[in-house]
mmCIF file of N, CA and C in Angstrom:
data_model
loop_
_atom_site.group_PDB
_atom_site.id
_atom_site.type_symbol
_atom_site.label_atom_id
_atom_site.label_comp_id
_atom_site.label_asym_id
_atom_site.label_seq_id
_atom_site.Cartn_x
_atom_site.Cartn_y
_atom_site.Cartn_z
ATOM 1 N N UNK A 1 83.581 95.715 104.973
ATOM 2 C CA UNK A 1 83.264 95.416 103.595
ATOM 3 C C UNK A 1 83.505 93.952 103.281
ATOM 4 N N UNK A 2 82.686 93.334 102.343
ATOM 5 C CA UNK A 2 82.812 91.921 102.362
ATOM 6 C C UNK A 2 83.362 91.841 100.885
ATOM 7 N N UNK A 3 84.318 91.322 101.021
ATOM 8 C CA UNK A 3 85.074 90.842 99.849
ATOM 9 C C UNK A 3 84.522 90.020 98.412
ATOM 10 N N UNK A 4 84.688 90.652 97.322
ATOM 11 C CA UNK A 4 83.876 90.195 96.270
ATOM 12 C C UNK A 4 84.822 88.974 95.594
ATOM 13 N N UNK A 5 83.916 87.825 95.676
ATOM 14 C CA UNK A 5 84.448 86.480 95.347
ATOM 15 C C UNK A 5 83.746 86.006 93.999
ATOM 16 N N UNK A 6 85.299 85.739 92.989
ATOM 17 C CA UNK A 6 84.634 85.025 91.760
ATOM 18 C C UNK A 6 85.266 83.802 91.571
ATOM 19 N N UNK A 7 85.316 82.830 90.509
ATOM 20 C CA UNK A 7 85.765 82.114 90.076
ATOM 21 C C UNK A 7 86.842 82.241 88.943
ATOM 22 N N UNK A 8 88.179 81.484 89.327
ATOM 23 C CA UNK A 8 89.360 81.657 88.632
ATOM 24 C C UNK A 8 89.502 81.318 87.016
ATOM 25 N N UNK A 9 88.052 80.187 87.121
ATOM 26 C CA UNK A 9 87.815 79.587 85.803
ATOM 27 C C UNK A 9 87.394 80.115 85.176
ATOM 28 N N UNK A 10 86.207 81.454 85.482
ATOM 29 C CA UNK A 10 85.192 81.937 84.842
ATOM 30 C C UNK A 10 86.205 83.319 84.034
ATOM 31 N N UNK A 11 87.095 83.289 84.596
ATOM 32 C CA UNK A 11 88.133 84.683 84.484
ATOM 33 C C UNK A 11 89.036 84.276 83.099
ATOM 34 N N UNK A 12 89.319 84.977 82.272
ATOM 35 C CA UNK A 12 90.181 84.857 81.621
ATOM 36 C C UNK A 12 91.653 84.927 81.973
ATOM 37 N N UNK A 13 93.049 84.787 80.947
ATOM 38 C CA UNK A 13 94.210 84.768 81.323
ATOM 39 C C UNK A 13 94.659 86.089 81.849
ATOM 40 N N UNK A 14 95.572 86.387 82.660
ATOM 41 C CA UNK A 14 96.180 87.497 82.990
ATOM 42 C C UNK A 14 96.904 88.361 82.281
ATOM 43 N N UNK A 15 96.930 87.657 80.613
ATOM 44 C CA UNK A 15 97.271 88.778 79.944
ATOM 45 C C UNK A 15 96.136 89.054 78.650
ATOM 46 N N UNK A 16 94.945 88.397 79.321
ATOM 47 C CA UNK A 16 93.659 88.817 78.399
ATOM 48 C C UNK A 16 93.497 90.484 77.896
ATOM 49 N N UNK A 17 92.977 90.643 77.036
ATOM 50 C CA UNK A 17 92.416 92.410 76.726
ATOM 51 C C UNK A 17 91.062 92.928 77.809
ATOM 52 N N UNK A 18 90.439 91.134 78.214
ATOM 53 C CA UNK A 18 89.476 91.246 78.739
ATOM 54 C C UNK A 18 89.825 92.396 79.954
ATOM 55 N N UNK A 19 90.810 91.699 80.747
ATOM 56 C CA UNK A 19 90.759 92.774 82.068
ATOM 57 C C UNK A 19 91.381 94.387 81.672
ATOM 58 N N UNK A 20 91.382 94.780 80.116
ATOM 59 C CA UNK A 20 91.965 96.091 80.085
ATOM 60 C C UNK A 20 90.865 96.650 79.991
ATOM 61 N N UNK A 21 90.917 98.518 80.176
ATOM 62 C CA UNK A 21 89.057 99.221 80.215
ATOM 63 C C UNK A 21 90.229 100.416 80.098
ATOM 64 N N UNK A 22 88.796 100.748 79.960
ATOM 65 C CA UNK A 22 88.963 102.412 80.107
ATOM 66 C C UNK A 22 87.112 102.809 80.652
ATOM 67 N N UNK A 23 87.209 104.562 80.954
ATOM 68 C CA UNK A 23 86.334 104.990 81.575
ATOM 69 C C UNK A 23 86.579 106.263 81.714
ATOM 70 N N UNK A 24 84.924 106.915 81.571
ATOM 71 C CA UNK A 24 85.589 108.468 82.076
ATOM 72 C C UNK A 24 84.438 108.485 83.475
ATOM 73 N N UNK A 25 85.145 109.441 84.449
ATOM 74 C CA UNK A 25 84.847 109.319 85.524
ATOM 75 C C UNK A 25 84.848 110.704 85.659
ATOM 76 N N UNK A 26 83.683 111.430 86.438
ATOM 77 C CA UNK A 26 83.515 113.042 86.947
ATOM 78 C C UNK A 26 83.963 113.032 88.633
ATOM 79 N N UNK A 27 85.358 113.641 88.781
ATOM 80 C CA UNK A 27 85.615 114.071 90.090
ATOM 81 C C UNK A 27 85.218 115.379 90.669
ATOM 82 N N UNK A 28 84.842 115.567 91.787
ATOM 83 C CA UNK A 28 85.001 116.706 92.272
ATOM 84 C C UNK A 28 86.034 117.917 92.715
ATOM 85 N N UNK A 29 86.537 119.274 91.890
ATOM 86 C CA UNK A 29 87.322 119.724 92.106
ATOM 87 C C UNK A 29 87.328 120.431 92.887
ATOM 88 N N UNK A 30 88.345 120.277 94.112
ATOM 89 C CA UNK A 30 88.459 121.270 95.076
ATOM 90 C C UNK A 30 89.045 122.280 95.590
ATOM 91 N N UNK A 31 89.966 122.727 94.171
ATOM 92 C CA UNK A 31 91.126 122.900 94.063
ATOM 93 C C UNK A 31 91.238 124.435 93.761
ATOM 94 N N UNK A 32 89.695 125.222 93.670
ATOM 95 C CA UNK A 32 89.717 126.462 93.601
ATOM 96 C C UNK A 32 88.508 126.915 94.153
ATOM 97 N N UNK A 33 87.815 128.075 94.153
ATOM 98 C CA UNK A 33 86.047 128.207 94.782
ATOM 99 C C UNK A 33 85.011 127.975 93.682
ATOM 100 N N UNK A 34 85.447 127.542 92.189
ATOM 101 C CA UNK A 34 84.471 126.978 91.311
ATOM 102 C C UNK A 34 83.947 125.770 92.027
ATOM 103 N N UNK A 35 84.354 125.061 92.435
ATOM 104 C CA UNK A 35 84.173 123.857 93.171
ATOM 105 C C UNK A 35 83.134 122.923 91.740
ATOM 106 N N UNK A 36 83.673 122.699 91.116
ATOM 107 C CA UNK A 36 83.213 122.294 89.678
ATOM 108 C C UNK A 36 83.471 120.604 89.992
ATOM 109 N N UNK A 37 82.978 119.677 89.018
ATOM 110 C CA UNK A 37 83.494 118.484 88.565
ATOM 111 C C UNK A 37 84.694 118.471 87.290
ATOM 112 N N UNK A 38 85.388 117.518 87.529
ATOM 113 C CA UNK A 38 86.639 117.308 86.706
ATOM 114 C C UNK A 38 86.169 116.053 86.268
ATOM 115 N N UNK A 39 85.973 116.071 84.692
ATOM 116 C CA UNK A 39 86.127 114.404 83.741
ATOM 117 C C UNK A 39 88.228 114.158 83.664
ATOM 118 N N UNK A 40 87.674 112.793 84.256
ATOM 119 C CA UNK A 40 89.082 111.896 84.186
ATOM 120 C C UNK A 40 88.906 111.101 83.543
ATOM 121 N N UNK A 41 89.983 110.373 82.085
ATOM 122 C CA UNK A 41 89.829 109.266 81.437
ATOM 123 C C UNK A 41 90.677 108.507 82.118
ATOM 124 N N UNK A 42 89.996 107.288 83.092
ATOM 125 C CA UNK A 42 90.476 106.669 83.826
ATOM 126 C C UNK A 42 90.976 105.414 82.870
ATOM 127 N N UNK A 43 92.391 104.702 82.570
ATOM 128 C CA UNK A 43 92.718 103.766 81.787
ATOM 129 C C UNK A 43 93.890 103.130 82.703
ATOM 130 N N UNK A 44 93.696 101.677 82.215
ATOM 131 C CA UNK A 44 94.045 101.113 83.104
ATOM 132 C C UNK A 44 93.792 99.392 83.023
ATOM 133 N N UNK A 45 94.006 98.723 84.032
ATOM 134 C CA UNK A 45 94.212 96.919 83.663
ATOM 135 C C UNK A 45 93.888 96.410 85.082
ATOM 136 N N UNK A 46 93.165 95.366 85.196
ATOM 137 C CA UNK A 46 92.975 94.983 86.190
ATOM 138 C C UNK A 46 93.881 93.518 86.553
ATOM 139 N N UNK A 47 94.888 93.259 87.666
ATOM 140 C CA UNK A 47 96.181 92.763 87.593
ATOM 141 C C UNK A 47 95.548 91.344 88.991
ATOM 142 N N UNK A 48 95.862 90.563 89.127
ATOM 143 C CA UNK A 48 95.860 89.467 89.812
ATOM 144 C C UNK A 48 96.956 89.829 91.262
ATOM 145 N N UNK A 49 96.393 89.771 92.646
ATOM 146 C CA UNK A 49 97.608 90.169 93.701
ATOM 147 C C UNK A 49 98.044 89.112 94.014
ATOM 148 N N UNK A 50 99.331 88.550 93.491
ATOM 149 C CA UNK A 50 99.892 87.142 94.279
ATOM 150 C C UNK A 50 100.753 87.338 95.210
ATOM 151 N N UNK A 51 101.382 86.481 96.132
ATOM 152 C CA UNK A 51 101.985 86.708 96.809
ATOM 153 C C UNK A 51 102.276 87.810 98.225
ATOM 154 N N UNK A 52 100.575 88.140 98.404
ATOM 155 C CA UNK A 52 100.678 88.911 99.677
ATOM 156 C C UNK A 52 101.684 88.797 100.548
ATOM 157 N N UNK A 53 101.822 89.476 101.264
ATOM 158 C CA UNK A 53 102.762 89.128 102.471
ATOM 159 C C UNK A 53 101.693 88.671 103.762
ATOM 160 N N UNK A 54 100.502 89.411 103.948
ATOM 161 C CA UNK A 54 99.679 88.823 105.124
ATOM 162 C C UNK A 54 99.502 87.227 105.095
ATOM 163 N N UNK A 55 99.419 86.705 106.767
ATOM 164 C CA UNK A 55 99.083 85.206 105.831
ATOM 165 C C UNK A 55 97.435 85.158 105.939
ATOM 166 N N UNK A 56 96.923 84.341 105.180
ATOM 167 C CA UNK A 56 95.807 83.929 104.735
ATOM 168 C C UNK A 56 95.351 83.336 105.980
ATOM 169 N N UNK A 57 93.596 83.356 106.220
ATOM 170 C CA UNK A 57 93.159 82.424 107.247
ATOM 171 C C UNK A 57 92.503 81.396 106.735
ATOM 172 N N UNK A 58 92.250 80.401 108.108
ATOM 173 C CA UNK A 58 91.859 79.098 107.013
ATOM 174 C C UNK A 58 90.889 78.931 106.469
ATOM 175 N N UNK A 59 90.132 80.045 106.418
ATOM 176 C CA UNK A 59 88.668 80.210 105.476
ATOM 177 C C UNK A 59 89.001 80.818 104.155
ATOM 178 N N UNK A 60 89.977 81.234 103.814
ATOM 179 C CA UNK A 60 90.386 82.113 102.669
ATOM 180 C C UNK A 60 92.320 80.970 102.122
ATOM 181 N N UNK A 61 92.616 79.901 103.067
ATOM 182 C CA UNK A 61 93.099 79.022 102.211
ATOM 183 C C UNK A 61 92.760 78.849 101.043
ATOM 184 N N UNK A 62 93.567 78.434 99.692
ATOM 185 C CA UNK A 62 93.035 77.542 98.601
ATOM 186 C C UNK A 62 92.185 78.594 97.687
ATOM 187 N N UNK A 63 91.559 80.296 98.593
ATOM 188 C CA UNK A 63 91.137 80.873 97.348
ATOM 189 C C UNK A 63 92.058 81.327 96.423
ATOM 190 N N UNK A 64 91.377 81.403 95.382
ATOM 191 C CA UNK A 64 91.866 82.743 94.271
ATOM 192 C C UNK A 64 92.793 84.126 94.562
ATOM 193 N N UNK A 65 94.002 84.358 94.054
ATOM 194 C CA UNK A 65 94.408 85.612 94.398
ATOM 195 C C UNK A 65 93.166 86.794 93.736
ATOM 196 N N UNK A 66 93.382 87.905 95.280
ATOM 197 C CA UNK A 66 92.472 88.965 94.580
ATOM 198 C C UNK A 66 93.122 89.808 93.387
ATOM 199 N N UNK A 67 92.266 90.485 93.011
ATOM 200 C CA UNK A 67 92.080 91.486 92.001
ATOM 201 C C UNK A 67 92.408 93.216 91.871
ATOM 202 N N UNK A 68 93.400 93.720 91.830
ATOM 203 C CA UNK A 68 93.328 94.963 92.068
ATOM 204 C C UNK A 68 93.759 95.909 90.464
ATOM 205 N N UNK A 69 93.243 97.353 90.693
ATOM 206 C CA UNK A 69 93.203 97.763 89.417
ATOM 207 C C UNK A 69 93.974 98.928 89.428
ATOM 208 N N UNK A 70 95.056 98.287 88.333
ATOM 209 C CA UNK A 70 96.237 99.958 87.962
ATOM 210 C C UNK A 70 96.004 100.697 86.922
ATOM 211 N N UNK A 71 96.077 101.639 87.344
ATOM 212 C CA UNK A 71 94.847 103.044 86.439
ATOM 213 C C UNK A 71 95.910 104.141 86.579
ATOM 214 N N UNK A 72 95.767 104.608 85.227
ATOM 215 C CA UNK A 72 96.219 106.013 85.459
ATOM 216 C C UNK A 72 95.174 107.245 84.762
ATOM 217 N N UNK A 73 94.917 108.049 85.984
ATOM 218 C CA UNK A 73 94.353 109.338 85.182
ATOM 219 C C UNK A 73 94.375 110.382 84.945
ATOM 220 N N UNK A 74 93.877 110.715 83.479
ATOM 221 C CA UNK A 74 94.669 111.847 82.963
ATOM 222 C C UNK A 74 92.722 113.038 82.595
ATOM 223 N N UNK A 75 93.252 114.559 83.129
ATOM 224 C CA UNK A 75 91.902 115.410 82.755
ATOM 225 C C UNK A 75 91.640 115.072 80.867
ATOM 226 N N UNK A 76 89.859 115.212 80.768
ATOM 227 C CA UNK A 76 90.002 115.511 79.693
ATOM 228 C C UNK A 76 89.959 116.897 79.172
ATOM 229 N N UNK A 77 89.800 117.791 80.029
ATOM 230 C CA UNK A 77 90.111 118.725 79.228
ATOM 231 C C UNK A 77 91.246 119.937 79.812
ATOM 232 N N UNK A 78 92.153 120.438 78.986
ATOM 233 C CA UNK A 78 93.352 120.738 79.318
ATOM 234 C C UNK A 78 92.938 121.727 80.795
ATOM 235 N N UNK A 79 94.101 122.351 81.373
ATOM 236 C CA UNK A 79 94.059 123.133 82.509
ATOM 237 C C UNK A 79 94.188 124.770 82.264
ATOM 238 N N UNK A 80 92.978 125.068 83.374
ATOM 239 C CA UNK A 80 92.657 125.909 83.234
ATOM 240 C C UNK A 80 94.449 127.256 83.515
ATOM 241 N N UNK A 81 94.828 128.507 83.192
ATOM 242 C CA UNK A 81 95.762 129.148 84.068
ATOM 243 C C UNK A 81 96.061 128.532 85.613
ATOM 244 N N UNK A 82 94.892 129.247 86.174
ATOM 245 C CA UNK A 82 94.804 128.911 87.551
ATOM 246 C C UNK A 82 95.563 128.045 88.005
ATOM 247 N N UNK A 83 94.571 126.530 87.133
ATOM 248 C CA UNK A 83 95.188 125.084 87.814
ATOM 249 C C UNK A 83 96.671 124.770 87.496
ATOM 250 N N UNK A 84 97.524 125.845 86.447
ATOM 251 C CA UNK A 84 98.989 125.629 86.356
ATOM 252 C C UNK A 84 99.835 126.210 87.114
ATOM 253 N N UNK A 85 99.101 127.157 87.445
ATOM 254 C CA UNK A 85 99.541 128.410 89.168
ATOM 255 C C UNK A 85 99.361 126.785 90.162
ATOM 256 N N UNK A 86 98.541 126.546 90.295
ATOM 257 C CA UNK A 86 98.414 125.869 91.804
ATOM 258 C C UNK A 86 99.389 124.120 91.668
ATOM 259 N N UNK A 87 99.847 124.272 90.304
ATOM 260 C CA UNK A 87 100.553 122.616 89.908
ATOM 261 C C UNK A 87 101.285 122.500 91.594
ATOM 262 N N UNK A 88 101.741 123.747 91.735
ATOM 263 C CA UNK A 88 102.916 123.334 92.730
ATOM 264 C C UNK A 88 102.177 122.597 94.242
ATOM 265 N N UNK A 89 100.933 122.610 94.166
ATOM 266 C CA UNK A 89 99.978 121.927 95.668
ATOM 267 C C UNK A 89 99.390 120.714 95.340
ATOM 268 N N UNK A 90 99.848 119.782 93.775
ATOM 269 C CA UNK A 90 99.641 119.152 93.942
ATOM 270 C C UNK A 90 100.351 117.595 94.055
ATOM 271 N N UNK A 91 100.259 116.993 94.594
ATOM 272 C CA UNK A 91 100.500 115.691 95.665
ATOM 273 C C UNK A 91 100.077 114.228 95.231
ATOM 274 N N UNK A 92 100.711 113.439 95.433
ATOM 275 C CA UNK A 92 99.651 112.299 95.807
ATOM 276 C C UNK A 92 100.009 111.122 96.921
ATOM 277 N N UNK A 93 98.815 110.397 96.777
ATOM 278 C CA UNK A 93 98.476 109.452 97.875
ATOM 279 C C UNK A 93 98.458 108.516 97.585
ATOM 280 N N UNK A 94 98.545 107.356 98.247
ATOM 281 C CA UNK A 94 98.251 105.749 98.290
ATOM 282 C C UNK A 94 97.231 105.514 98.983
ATOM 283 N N UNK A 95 96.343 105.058 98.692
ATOM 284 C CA UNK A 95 95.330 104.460 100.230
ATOM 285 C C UNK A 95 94.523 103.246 100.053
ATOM 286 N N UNK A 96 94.074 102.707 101.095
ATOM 287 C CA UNK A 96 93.382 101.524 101.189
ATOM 288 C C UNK A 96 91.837 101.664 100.755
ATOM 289 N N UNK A 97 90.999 100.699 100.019
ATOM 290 C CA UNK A 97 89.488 100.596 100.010
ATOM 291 C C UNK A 97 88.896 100.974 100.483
ATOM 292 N N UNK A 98 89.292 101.996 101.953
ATOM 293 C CA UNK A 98 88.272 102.030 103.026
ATOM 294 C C UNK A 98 89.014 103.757 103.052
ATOM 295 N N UNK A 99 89.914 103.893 102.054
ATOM 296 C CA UNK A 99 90.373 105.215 101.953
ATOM 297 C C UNK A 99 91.233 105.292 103.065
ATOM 298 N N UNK A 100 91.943 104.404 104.279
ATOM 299 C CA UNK A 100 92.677 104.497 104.697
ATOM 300 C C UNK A 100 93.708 105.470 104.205
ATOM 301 N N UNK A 101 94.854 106.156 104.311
ATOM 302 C CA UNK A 101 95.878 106.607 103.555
ATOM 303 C C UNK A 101 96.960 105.637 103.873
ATOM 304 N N UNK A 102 97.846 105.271 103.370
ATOM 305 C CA UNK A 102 99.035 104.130 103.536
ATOM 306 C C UNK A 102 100.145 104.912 103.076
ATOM 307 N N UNK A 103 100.268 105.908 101.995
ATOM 308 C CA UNK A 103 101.754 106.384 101.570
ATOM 309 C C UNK A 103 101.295 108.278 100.816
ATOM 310 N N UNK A 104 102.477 108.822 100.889
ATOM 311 C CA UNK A 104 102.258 110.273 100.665
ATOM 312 C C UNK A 104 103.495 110.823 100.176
ATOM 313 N N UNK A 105 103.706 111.164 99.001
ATOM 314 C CA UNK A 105 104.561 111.956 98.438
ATOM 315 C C UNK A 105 105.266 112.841 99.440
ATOM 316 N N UNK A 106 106.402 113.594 99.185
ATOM 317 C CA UNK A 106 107.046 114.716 99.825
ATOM 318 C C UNK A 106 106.401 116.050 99.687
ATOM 319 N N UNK A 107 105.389 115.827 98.448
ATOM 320 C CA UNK A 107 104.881 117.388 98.602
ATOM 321 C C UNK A 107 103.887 117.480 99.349
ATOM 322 N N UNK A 108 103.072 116.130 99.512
ATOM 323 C CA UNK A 108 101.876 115.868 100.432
ATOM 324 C C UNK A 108 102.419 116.029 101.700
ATOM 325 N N UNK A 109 103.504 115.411 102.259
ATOM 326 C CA UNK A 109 103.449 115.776 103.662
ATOM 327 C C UNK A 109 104.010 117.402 104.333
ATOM 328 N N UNK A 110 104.316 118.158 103.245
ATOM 329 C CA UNK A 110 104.384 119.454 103.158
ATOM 330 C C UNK A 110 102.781 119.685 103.184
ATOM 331 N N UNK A 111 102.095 119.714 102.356
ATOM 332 C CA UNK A 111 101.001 120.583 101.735
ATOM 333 C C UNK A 111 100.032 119.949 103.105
ATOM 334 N N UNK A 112 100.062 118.273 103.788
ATOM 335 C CA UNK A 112 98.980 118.004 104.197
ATOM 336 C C UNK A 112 99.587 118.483 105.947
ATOM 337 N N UNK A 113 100.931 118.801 106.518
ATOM 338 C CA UNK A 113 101.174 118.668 107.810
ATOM 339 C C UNK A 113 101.107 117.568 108.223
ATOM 340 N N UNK A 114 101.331 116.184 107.527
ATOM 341 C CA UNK A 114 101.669 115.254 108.240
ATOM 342 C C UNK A 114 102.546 114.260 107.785
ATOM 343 N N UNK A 115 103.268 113.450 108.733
ATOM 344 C CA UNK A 115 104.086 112.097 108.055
ATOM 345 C C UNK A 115 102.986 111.391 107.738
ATOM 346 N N UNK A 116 103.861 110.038 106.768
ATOM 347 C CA UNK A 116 102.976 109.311 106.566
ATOM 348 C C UNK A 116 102.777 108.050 107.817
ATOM 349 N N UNK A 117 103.346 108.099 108.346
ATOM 350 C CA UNK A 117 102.676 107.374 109.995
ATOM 351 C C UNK A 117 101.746 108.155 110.914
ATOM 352 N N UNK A 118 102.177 109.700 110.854
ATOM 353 C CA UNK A 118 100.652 110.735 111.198
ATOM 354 C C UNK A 118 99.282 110.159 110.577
ATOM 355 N N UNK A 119 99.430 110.018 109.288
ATOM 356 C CA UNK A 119 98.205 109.664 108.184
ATOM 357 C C UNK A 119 97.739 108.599 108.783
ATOM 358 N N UNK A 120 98.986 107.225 109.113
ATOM 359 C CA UNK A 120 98.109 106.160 108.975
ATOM 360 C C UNK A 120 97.498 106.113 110.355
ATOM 361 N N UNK A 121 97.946 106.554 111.548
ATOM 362 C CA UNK A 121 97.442 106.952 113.005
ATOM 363 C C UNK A 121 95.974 106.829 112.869
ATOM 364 N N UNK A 122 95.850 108.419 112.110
ATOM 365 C CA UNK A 122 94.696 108.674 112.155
ATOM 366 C C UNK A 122 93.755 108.276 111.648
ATOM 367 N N UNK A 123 93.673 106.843 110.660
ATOM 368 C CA UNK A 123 92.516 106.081 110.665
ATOM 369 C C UNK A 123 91.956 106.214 109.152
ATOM 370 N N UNK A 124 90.568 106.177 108.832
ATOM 371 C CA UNK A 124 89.889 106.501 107.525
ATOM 372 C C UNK A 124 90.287 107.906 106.702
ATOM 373 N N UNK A 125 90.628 107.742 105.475
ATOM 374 C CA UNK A 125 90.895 108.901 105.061
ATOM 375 C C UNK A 125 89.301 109.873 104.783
ATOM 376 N N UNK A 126 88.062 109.200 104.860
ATOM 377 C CA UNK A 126 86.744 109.787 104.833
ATOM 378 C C UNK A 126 87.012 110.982 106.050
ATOM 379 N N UNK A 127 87.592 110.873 107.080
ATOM 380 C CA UNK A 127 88.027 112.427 108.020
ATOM 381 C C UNK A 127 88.356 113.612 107.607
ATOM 382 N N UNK A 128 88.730 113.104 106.301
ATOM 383 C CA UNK A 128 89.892 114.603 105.869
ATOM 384 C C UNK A 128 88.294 115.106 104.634
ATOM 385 N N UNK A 129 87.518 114.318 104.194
ATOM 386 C CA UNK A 129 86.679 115.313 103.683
ATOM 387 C C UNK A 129 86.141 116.269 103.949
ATOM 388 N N UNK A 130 85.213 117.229 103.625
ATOM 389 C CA UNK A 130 84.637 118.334 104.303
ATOM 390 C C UNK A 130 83.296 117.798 104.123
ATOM 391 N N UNK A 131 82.490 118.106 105.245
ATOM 392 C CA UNK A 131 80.702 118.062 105.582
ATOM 393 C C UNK A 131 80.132 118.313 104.599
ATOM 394 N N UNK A 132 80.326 119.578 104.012
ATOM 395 C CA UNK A 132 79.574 120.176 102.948
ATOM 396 C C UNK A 132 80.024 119.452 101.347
ATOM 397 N N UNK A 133 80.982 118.576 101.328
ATOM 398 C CA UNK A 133 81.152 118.068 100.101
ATOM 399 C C UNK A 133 80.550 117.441 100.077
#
């Protein structure tokens, strides 16, 4: 994936309203045999990454820190019984752009059978989807 490059000038301050949003977003639920979509009101700020720890190469000297976006999301519409029966399977993840997985809760590495160095072993998190999704 090729990295999306803007200008630092063209950007407003880091504590602009500009980089705040919101959004609703339709996920796919997989979480019972409705196999339905879930609306998420995705809200959230898009934050400046300084201070990586990787070092930079000398083609990417002198750029702009990138851009990454902290979101939290919440269903819009409340939960069904079911989905308060199944609260206890659910988990979460960290992962990279490329869906890598990088980090996993304690209930995830229960629910998924693996550490989170199992996870990162095994490469793209696009593996763990199913064909038919």
């Amino acid at each position: 994936p090729c990295p999306v490059s803007y200008n630092p000038e063209q950007l407003p301050p880091e504590n602009s309203s500009f980089l705040e949003g919101a959004f609703v977003c339709r996920f796919r639920c997989l979480l019972d045999n409705s196999s339905g979509f879930l609306p998420l009101n995705i809200q959230g700020r898009l934050k400046f990454l300084h201070g990586q720890s990787r070092q930079p190469s000398d083609s990417e000297r002198g750029s702009p820190p990138q851009l990454a976006l902290f979101a939290i999301a919440t269903p819009l519409l409340p939960p069904a019984i079911l989905e308060i029966r199944t609260k206890n399977m659910i988990f979460r993840t960290k992962h990279k752009l490329d869906l890598t997985p990088m980090a996993c809760d304690a209930k995830g590495k229960i629910v998924l059978g693996y550490t989170e160095a199992e996870l990162r072993v095994r490469g793209s998190g696009y593996q763990f989807i199913h064909a038919a999704d």
